[in-house]
Amino acid sequence: MTPFWVGAPRDVVRVSGPDAVTFLQGQVSQDVAALAIGSSAWSFVLQPQGKVDAWFRATRTADDELVLDVDGGFGDALVARLERFKLRTRADFERLDWRCLAVRGTPPSPRPPAFEREWSPGGALVLESGWGVAGFDLLGPDPQPPDGVTGGTVEQYEALRIECGVPAMGRELTDRTIPAEAGVVDRSVSFTKGCYTGQELVARIDSRGGNVPRRLRGLVLDGDGLPADGTPLTIEGEEVGTVTSAARSERLDAAVALAYVKRDVDVPTGGEVDGRVARIEPLPLLRSSS
């Protein structure tokens, strides 16, 4: 992959105060109390019934402070959800005017400092992307792209997100989503940390082998144009799923998409979207289509 960088739409929230860590520990699915200063992890914050309110990355920046970054447009919703459960808690929530530069591919210049401990010279956190491909994110007030890396496009970034099977808030992740459907429970949930809001559904599904009514899958489509979000996926005329995101992949020279597909559909297999042939694949597409 040719390295590129792009401004990724992320909202950033600082949680600070004497009770910041213990409060979040009881609200989110990840073991944030176990994070060393400078390290990060992905996490859900859930409804009491166990469905998704937000999926975000938490970074421990001090003993009593964490920085949370979430898909753009969902920062206020994340703060509102946390505020709703804050009772007699010494923790403050602050929206930060920070930006995120997503670097994908291995830069030709030396790799930035070790992800777990370091800040880049411009004052940005250097964070693992969690996408399963080479690259990292720079998060801070004024992050600068690495030397020797050219700017990419939002379309290029979105295509790679889909190929990697990374769900997005408002698309793959809504208030109707069960975490196990999205395929990121293994990196977003601690099953040893103790209780948190919404834990019961997550634990019950895990104890039953992770069985859920539908699962996030990848699609590779014939023909031109992109299917709209919400377009049905069919097999032999029967609707088996729904498209949630689509983009044009330069690597595959084809349209690619994410779709929630009924669990009884064995993949890989063929289907149709708007009359176009769609190959239904397990995620990530980078692996299954290579």
mmCIF file of C-alpha atoms in Angstrom:
data_model
loop_
_atom_site.group_PDB
_atom_site.id
_atom_site.type_symbol
_atom_site.label_atom_id
_atom_site.label_comp_id
_atom_site.label_asym_id
_atom_site.label_seq_id
_atom_site.Cartn_x
_atom_site.Cartn_y
_atom_site.Cartn_z
ATOM 1 C CA MET A 1 0.000 0.000 0.000
ATOM 2 C CA THR A 2 1.338 3.433 -0.969
ATOM 3 C CA PRO A 3 1.407 5.508 2.235
ATOM 4 C CA PHE A 4 -1.031 8.403 2.461
ATOM 5 C CA TRP A 5 -2.474 10.697 5.099
ATOM 6 C CA VAL A 6 -5.900 12.263 5.404
ATOM 7 C CA GLY A 7 -7.729 14.409 7.909
ATOM 8 C CA ALA A 8 -10.024 11.927 9.630
ATOM 9 C CA PRO A 9 -13.273 13.269 11.099
ATOM 10 C CA ARG A 10 -12.966 12.590 14.845
ATOM 11 C CA ASP A 11 -14.500 14.357 17.847
ATOM 12 C CA VAL A 12 -12.308 14.491 20.952
ATOM 13 C CA VAL A 13 -13.412 14.618 24.596
ATOM 14 C CA ARG A 14 -11.250 14.948 27.705
ATOM 15 C CA VAL A 15 -12.495 13.245 30.876
ATOM 16 C CA SER A 16 -10.630 14.450 33.960
ATOM 17 C CA GLY A 17 -10.937 14.595 37.714
ATOM 18 C CA PRO A 18 -10.329 12.428 40.797
ATOM 19 C CA ASP A 19 -13.144 10.030 39.811
ATOM 20 C CA ALA A 20 -12.567 10.070 36.039
ATOM 21 C CA VAL A 21 -11.083 6.584 35.763
ATOM 22 C CA THR A 22 -13.392 4.872 38.252
ATOM 23 C CA PHE A 23 -16.439 6.492 36.660
ATOM 24 C CA LEU A 24 -15.506 5.369 33.147
ATOM 25 C CA GLN A 25 -14.608 1.917 34.460
ATOM 26 C CA GLY A 26 -18.242 1.437 35.468
ATOM 27 C CA GLN A 27 -19.637 2.827 32.220
ATOM 28 C CA VAL A 28 -17.572 1.429 29.332
ATOM 29 C CA SER A 29 -16.852 -2.082 28.084
ATOM 30 C CA GLN A 30 -13.058 -1.816 28.145
ATOM 31 C CA ASP A 31 -10.763 -2.056 31.180
ATOM 32 C CA VAL A 32 -9.664 1.581 31.148
ATOM 33 C CA ALA A 33 -8.301 1.332 34.708
ATOM 34 C CA ALA A 34 -5.659 -1.075 33.399
ATOM 35 C CA LEU A 35 -4.400 1.361 30.754
ATOM 36 C CA ALA A 36 -0.897 2.703 31.338
ATOM 37 C CA ILE A 37 -0.371 6.408 30.781
ATOM 38 C CA GLY A 38 0.110 6.891 27.032
ATOM 39 C CA SER A 39 -1.693 3.705 26.001
ATOM 40 C CA SER A 40 -5.104 3.380 24.401
ATOM 41 C CA ALA A 41 -7.863 0.869 23.681
ATOM 42 C CA TRP A 42 -11.151 0.749 21.808
ATOM 43 C CA SER A 43 -14.350 0.555 23.808
ATOM 44 C CA PHE A 44 -18.129 0.680 23.683
ATOM 45 C CA VAL A 45 -20.419 2.711 25.861
ATOM 46 C CA LEU A 46 -23.765 0.946 25.871
ATOM 47 C CA GLN A 47 -27.402 1.420 26.685
ATOM 48 C CA PRO A 48 -28.567 -0.406 29.835
ATOM 49 C CA GLN A 49 -30.137 -2.957 27.462
ATOM 50 C CA GLY A 50 -26.719 -3.584 25.883
ATOM 51 C CA LYS A 51 -27.065 -1.868 22.509
ATOM 52 C CA VAL A 52 -24.549 0.669 21.214
ATOM 53 C CA ASP A 53 -24.485 4.307 22.257
ATOM 54 C CA ALA A 54 -20.926 4.920 20.999
ATOM 55 C CA TRP A 55 -17.720 3.160 19.925
ATOM 56 C CA PHE A 56 -14.595 5.155 20.658
ATOM 57 C CA ARG A 57 -10.890 5.023 21.477
ATOM 58 C CA ALA A 58 -9.803 5.820 25.038
ATOM 59 C CA THR A 59 -6.265 7.048 25.709
ATOM 60 C CA ARG A 60 -4.889 7.400 29.251
ATOM 61 C CA THR A 61 -3.062 10.736 29.371
ATOM 62 C CA ALA A 62 -2.596 11.062 33.169
ATOM 63 C CA ASP A 63 -3.468 9.248 36.374
ATOM 64 C CA ASP A 64 -6.802 11.065 36.518
ATOM 65 C CA GLU A 65 -7.385 11.889 32.856
ATOM 66 C CA LEU A 66 -8.375 10.137 29.633
ATOM 67 C CA VAL A 67 -8.917 11.429 26.109
ATOM 68 C CA LEU A 68 -11.740 9.824 24.149
ATOM 69 C CA ASP A 69 -12.008 10.140 20.365
ATOM 70 C CA VAL A 70 -15.094 9.108 18.437
ATOM 71 C CA ASP A 71 -16.314 9.416 14.840
ATOM 72 C CA GLY A 72 -17.021 13.002 13.844
ATOM 73 C CA GLY A 73 -20.473 14.262 14.746
ATOM 74 C CA PHE A 74 -20.851 11.969 17.761
ATOM 75 C CA GLY A 75 -18.812 13.806 20.409
ATOM 76 C CA ASP A 76 -21.816 15.611 21.877
ATOM 77 C CA ALA A 77 -23.813 12.377 22.013
ATOM 78 C CA LEU A 78 -20.941 10.647 23.815
ATOM 79 C CA VAL A 79 -20.723 13.434 26.404
ATOM 80 C CA ALA A 80 -24.501 13.475 26.857
ATOM 81 C CA ARG A 81 -24.559 9.721 27.450
ATOM 82 C CA LEU A 82 -21.779 9.898 30.052
ATOM 83 C CA GLU A 83 -23.314 12.937 31.761
ATOM 84 C CA ARG A 84 -26.600 11.086 32.102
ATOM 85 C CA PHE A 85 -25.007 8.516 34.416
ATOM 86 C CA LYS A 86 -22.735 10.908 36.354
ATOM 87 C CA LEU A 87 -24.105 11.123 39.883
ATOM 88 C CA ARG A 88 -22.033 12.607 42.703
ATOM 89 C CA THR A 89 -18.924 12.003 40.614
ATOM 90 C CA ARG A 90 -15.850 14.240 40.526
ATOM 91 C CA ALA A 91 -15.254 14.046 36.787
ATOM 92 C CA ASP A 92 -15.493 16.732 34.107
ATOM 93 C CA PHE A 93 -16.097 16.360 30.371
ATOM 94 C CA GLU A 94 -14.529 18.826 27.942
ATOM 95 C CA ARG A 95 -14.791 18.894 24.150
ATOM 96 C CA LEU A 96 -11.314 19.528 22.725
ATOM 97 C CA ASP A 97 -10.600 21.416 19.521
ATOM 98 C CA TRP A 98 -8.236 18.686 18.320
ATOM 99 C CA ARG A 99 -7.771 17.131 14.908
ATOM 100 C CA CYS A 100 -6.899 13.642 13.757
ATOM 101 C CA LEU A 101 -4.529 12.838 10.904
ATOM 102 C CA ALA A 102 -4.853 9.231 9.773
ATOM 103 C CA VAL A 103 -1.674 7.821 8.232
ATOM 104 C CA ARG A 104 -2.142 4.551 6.376
ATOM 105 C CA GLY A 105 0.710 2.497 4.938
ATOM 106 C CA THR A 106 4.281 2.475 6.221
ATOM 107 C CA PRO A 107 5.939 5.897 5.790
ATOM 108 C CA PRO A 108 9.345 5.982 4.080
ATOM 109 C CA SER A 109 10.743 8.121 6.924
ATOM 110 C CA PRO A 110 11.493 6.538 10.332
ATOM 111 C CA ARG A 111 8.425 5.274 12.215
ATOM 112 C CA PRO A 112 7.047 7.673 14.852
ATOM 113 C CA PRO A 113 7.844 7.024 18.524
ATOM 114 C CA ALA A 114 6.510 3.877 20.192
ATOM 115 C CA PHE A 115 2.721 4.007 20.251
ATOM 116 C CA GLU A 116 2.317 3.136 23.903
ATOM 117 C CA ARG A 117 4.347 5.934 25.485
ATOM 118 C CA GLU A 118 5.229 8.791 23.185
ATOM 119 C CA TRP A 119 3.921 12.068 21.832
ATOM 120 C CA SER A 120 5.035 13.371 18.460
ATOM 121 C CA PRO A 121 7.136 16.590 18.386
ATOM 122 C CA GLY A 122 4.061 18.663 17.458
ATOM 123 C CA GLY A 123 2.279 17.642 20.641
ATOM 124 C CA ALA A 124 0.048 15.010 19.073
ATOM 125 C CA LEU A 125 -0.666 11.591 20.482
ATOM 126 C CA VAL A 126 0.663 8.821 18.241
ATOM 127 C CA LEU A 127 -1.959 6.081 18.340
ATOM 128 C CA GLU A 128 -2.466 2.703 16.748
ATOM 129 C CA SER A 129 -5.296 2.887 14.249
ATOM 130 C CA GLY A 130 -6.813 -0.474 15.131
ATOM 131 C CA TRP A 131 -7.503 -1.117 11.441
ATOM 132 C CA GLY A 132 -5.262 -4.169 11.118
ATOM 133 C CA VAL A 133 -3.036 -2.564 8.466
ATOM 134 C CA ALA A 134 0.202 -0.602 8.692
ATOM 135 C CA GLY A 135 -0.360 2.948 9.860
ATOM 136 C CA PHE A 136 -1.215 5.123 12.846
ATOM 137 C CA ASP A 137 -3.248 8.168 13.889
ATOM 138 C CA LEU A 138 -1.923 11.540 15.052
ATOM 139 C CA LEU A 139 -4.333 13.183 17.493
ATOM 140 C CA GLY A 140 -3.759 16.652 18.895
ATOM 141 C CA PRO A 141 -4.289 20.412 18.548
ATOM 142 C CA ASP A 142 -2.199 20.731 15.361
ATOM 143 C CA PRO A 143 -0.857 17.377 14.139
ATOM 144 C CA GLN A 144 1.473 17.464 11.149
ATOM 145 C CA PRO A 145 1.824 14.709 8.517
ATOM 146 C CA PRO A 146 5.063 12.707 8.455
ATOM 147 C CA ASP A 147 7.757 13.658 5.947
ATOM 148 C CA GLY A 148 7.534 11.838 2.649
ATOM 149 C CA VAL A 149 3.839 10.907 2.917
ATOM 150 C CA THR A 150 1.427 12.421 0.400
ATOM 151 C CA GLY A 151 -2.092 13.546 1.148
ATOM 152 C CA GLY A 152 -4.878 11.150 0.244
ATOM 153 C CA THR A 153 -8.602 11.589 -0.219
ATOM 154 C CA VAL A 154 -11.602 10.955 1.993
ATOM 155 C CA GLU A 155 -12.772 8.445 -0.633
ATOM 156 C CA GLN A 156 -9.475 6.551 -0.396
ATOM 157 C CA TYR A 157 -9.744 6.504 3.406
ATOM 158 C CA GLU A 158 -13.361 5.298 3.276
ATOM 159 C CA ALA A 159 -12.531 2.502 0.835
ATOM 160 C CA LEU A 160 -9.767 1.243 3.093
ATOM 161 C CA ARG A 161 -12.064 1.433 6.132
ATOM 162 C CA ILE A 162 -14.537 -0.794 4.341
ATOM 163 C CA GLU A 163 -11.843 -3.209 3.155
ATOM 164 C CA CYS A 164 -10.593 -3.502 6.736
ATOM 165 C CA GLY A 165 -14.113 -4.056 8.077
ATOM 166 C CA VAL A 166 -14.015 -1.109 10.495
ATOM 167 C CA PRO A 167 -17.552 -0.073 11.511
ATOM 168 C CA ALA A 168 -18.559 3.591 11.590
ATOM 169 C CA MET A 169 -20.930 5.377 13.925
ATOM 170 C CA GLY A 170 -24.223 6.236 12.266
ATOM 171 C CA ARG A 171 -23.752 3.537 9.659
ATOM 172 C CA GLU A 172 -22.698 0.167 10.998
ATOM 173 C CA LEU A 173 -23.130 1.293 14.601
ATOM 174 C CA THR A 174 -26.459 2.760 15.697
ATOM 175 C CA ASP A 175 -28.663 2.574 18.773
ATOM 176 C CA ARG A 176 -30.107 -0.656 17.332
ATOM 177 C CA THR A 177 -26.756 -2.435 17.001
ATOM 178 C CA ILE A 178 -25.722 -5.329 19.230
ATOM 179 C CA PRO A 179 -21.916 -5.084 19.738
ATOM 180 C CA ALA A 180 -21.230 -8.680 18.642
ATOM 181 C CA GLU A 181 -22.839 -8.023 15.249
ATOM 182 C CA ALA A 182 -20.118 -5.536 14.287
ATOM 183 C CA GLY A 183 -17.174 -7.914 14.725
ATOM 184 C CA VAL A 184 -15.105 -5.750 17.086
ATOM 185 C CA VAL A 185 -15.961 -7.215 20.502
ATOM 186 C CA ASP A 186 -12.578 -8.950 20.786
ATOM 187 C CA ARG A 187 -10.742 -5.593 20.807
ATOM 188 C CA SER A 188 -13.402 -3.505 22.537
ATOM 189 C CA VAL A 189 -14.608 -5.554 25.517
ATOM 190 C CA SER A 190 -12.937 -6.839 28.674
ATOM 191 C CA PHE A 191 -14.605 -9.948 30.096
ATOM 192 C CA THR A 192 -12.599 -9.766 33.333
ATOM 193 C CA LYS A 193 -12.940 -6.134 34.462
ATOM 194 C CA GLY A 194 -16.188 -6.357 36.396
ATOM 195 C CA CYS A 195 -19.553 -4.704 35.930
ATOM 196 C CA TYR A 196 -20.412 -1.876 33.547
ATOM 197 C CA THR A 197 -23.623 -0.508 32.072
ATOM 198 C CA GLY A 198 -25.025 -2.830 29.401
ATOM 199 C CA GLN A 199 -22.750 -5.736 30.332
ATOM 200 C CA GLU A 200 -25.477 -8.371 30.668
ATOM 201 C CA LEU A 201 -26.305 -8.676 26.958
ATOM 202 C CA VAL A 202 -22.639 -8.717 25.925
ATOM 203 C CA ALA A 203 -21.785 -11.434 28.449
ATOM 204 C CA ARG A 204 -24.831 -13.539 27.590
ATOM 205 C CA ILE A 205 -24.068 -13.528 23.857
ATOM 206 C CA ASP A 206 -20.429 -14.395 24.510
ATOM 207 C CA SER A 207 -21.440 -17.318 26.744
ATOM 208 C CA ARG A 208 -23.571 -18.652 23.875
ATOM 209 C CA GLY A 209 -20.734 -18.607 21.376
ATOM 210 C CA GLY A 210 -21.310 -15.138 20.006
ATOM 211 C CA ASN A 211 -24.468 -16.076 18.088
ATOM 212 C CA VAL A 212 -26.352 -13.023 16.843
ATOM 213 C CA PRO A 213 -29.110 -12.674 14.200
ATOM 214 C CA ARG A 214 -26.811 -10.906 11.714
ATOM 215 C CA ARG A 215 -23.134 -10.206 11.152
ATOM 216 C CA LEU A 216 -21.157 -7.509 9.401
ATOM 217 C CA ARG A 217 -19.807 -8.771 6.065
ATOM 218 C CA GLY A 218 -17.927 -7.343 3.100
ATOM 219 C CA LEU A 219 -19.239 -7.077 -0.451
ATOM 220 C CA VAL A 220 -17.340 -6.795 -3.743
ATOM 221 C CA LEU A 221 -19.685 -5.642 -6.504
ATOM 222 C CA ASP A 222 -19.620 -5.857 -10.277
ATOM 223 C CA GLY A 223 -20.390 -2.810 -12.387
ATOM 224 C CA ASP A 224 -20.147 0.916 -11.858
ATOM 225 C CA GLY A 225 -21.637 3.226 -9.266
ATOM 226 C CA LEU A 226 -22.154 2.789 -5.560
ATOM 227 C CA PRO A 227 -25.213 1.320 -3.860
ATOM 228 C CA ALA A 228 -26.981 3.642 -1.458
ATOM 229 C CA ASP A 229 -26.968 2.953 2.252
ATOM 230 C CA GLY A 230 -29.970 0.793 3.073
ATOM 231 C CA THR A 231 -30.029 -1.016 -0.293
ATOM 232 C CA PRO A 232 -31.161 -4.632 0.167
ATOM 233 C CA LEU A 233 -28.793 -7.552 -0.431
ATOM 234 C CA THR A 234 -30.556 -10.584 -1.899
ATOM 235 C CA ILE A 235 -29.789 -14.221 -2.679
ATOM 236 C CA GLU A 236 -32.082 -15.851 -5.250
ATOM 237 C CA GLY A 237 -34.632 -13.110 -4.680
ATOM 238 C CA GLU A 238 -34.694 -13.373 -0.877
ATOM 239 C CA GLU A 239 -33.504 -10.401 1.132
ATOM 240 C CA VAL A 240 -30.656 -11.491 3.396
ATOM 241 C CA GLY A 241 -29.018 -8.216 4.342
ATOM 242 C CA THR A 242 -28.683 -4.456 4.016
ATOM 243 C CA VAL A 243 -25.834 -2.275 2.716
ATOM 244 C CA THR A 244 -24.508 0.158 5.312
ATOM 245 C CA SER A 245 -21.476 1.767 3.557
ATOM 246 C CA ALA A 246 -19.978 1.689 0.056
ATOM 247 C CA ALA A 247 -16.928 3.110 -1.719
ATOM 248 C CA ARG A 248 -14.795 2.582 -4.817
ATOM 249 C CA SER A 249 -11.689 0.470 -4.144
ATOM 250 C CA GLU A 250 -8.684 1.283 -6.312
ATOM 251 C CA ARG A 251 -6.920 -1.814 -5.031
ATOM 252 C CA LEU A 252 -9.711 -4.159 -6.162
ATOM 253 C CA ASP A 253 -10.861 -1.955 -9.075
ATOM 254 C CA ALA A 254 -14.412 -2.510 -7.896
ATOM 255 C CA ALA A 255 -17.080 -1.108 -5.645
ATOM 256 C CA VAL A 256 -16.836 -2.466 -2.100
ATOM 257 C CA ALA A 257 -19.400 -2.282 0.677
ATOM 258 C CA LEU A 258 -20.239 -3.314 4.198
ATOM 259 C CA ALA A 259 -23.541 -5.016 4.899
ATOM 260 C CA TYR A 260 -25.277 -6.706 7.784
ATOM 261 C CA VAL A 261 -26.105 -10.237 6.600
ATOM 262 C CA LYS A 262 -28.253 -12.933 8.207
ATOM 263 C CA ARG A 263 -26.193 -15.381 10.251
ATOM 264 C CA ASP A 264 -27.382 -18.440 8.270
ATOM 265 C CA VAL A 265 -25.691 -17.153 5.095
ATOM 266 C CA ASP A 266 -22.405 -19.042 4.728
ATOM 267 C CA VAL A 267 -19.618 -16.952 3.243
ATOM 268 C CA PRO A 268 -18.077 -16.576 0.770
ATOM 269 C CA THR A 269 -21.073 -16.758 -1.512
ATOM 270 C CA GLY A 270 -22.820 -14.806 -4.238
ATOM 271 C CA GLY A 271 -25.697 -12.369 -4.012
ATOM 272 C CA GLU A 272 -27.203 -9.342 -5.717
ATOM 273 C CA VAL A 273 -27.481 -5.637 -4.899
ATOM 274 C CA ASP A 274 -29.730 -3.588 -7.180
ATOM 275 C CA GLY A 275 -29.416 -6.266 -9.848
ATOM 276 C CA ARG A 276 -25.605 -6.300 -9.646
ATOM 277 C CA VAL A 277 -23.588 -9.370 -8.750
ATOM 278 C CA ALA A 278 -22.189 -9.054 -5.229
ATOM 279 C CA ARG A 279 -19.615 -11.396 -3.763
ATOM 280 C CA ILE A 280 -20.312 -11.725 -0.024
ATOM 281 C CA GLU A 281 -17.051 -12.157 1.901
ATOM 282 C CA PRO A 282 -15.863 -12.457 5.496
ATOM 283 C CA LEU A 283 -14.020 -9.434 6.835
ATOM 284 C CA PRO A 284 -11.490 -8.034 6.336
ATOM 285 C CA LEU A 285 -11.677 -7.881 2.538
ATOM 286 C CA LEU A 286 -7.940 -7.161 2.509
ATOM 287 C CA ARG A 287 -7.359 -10.732 3.636
ATOM 288 C CA SER A 288 -10.215 -12.583 1.958
ATOM 289 C CA SER A 289 -9.694 -10.978 -1.432
ATOM 290 C CA SER A 290 -5.887 -11.044 -1.542
#
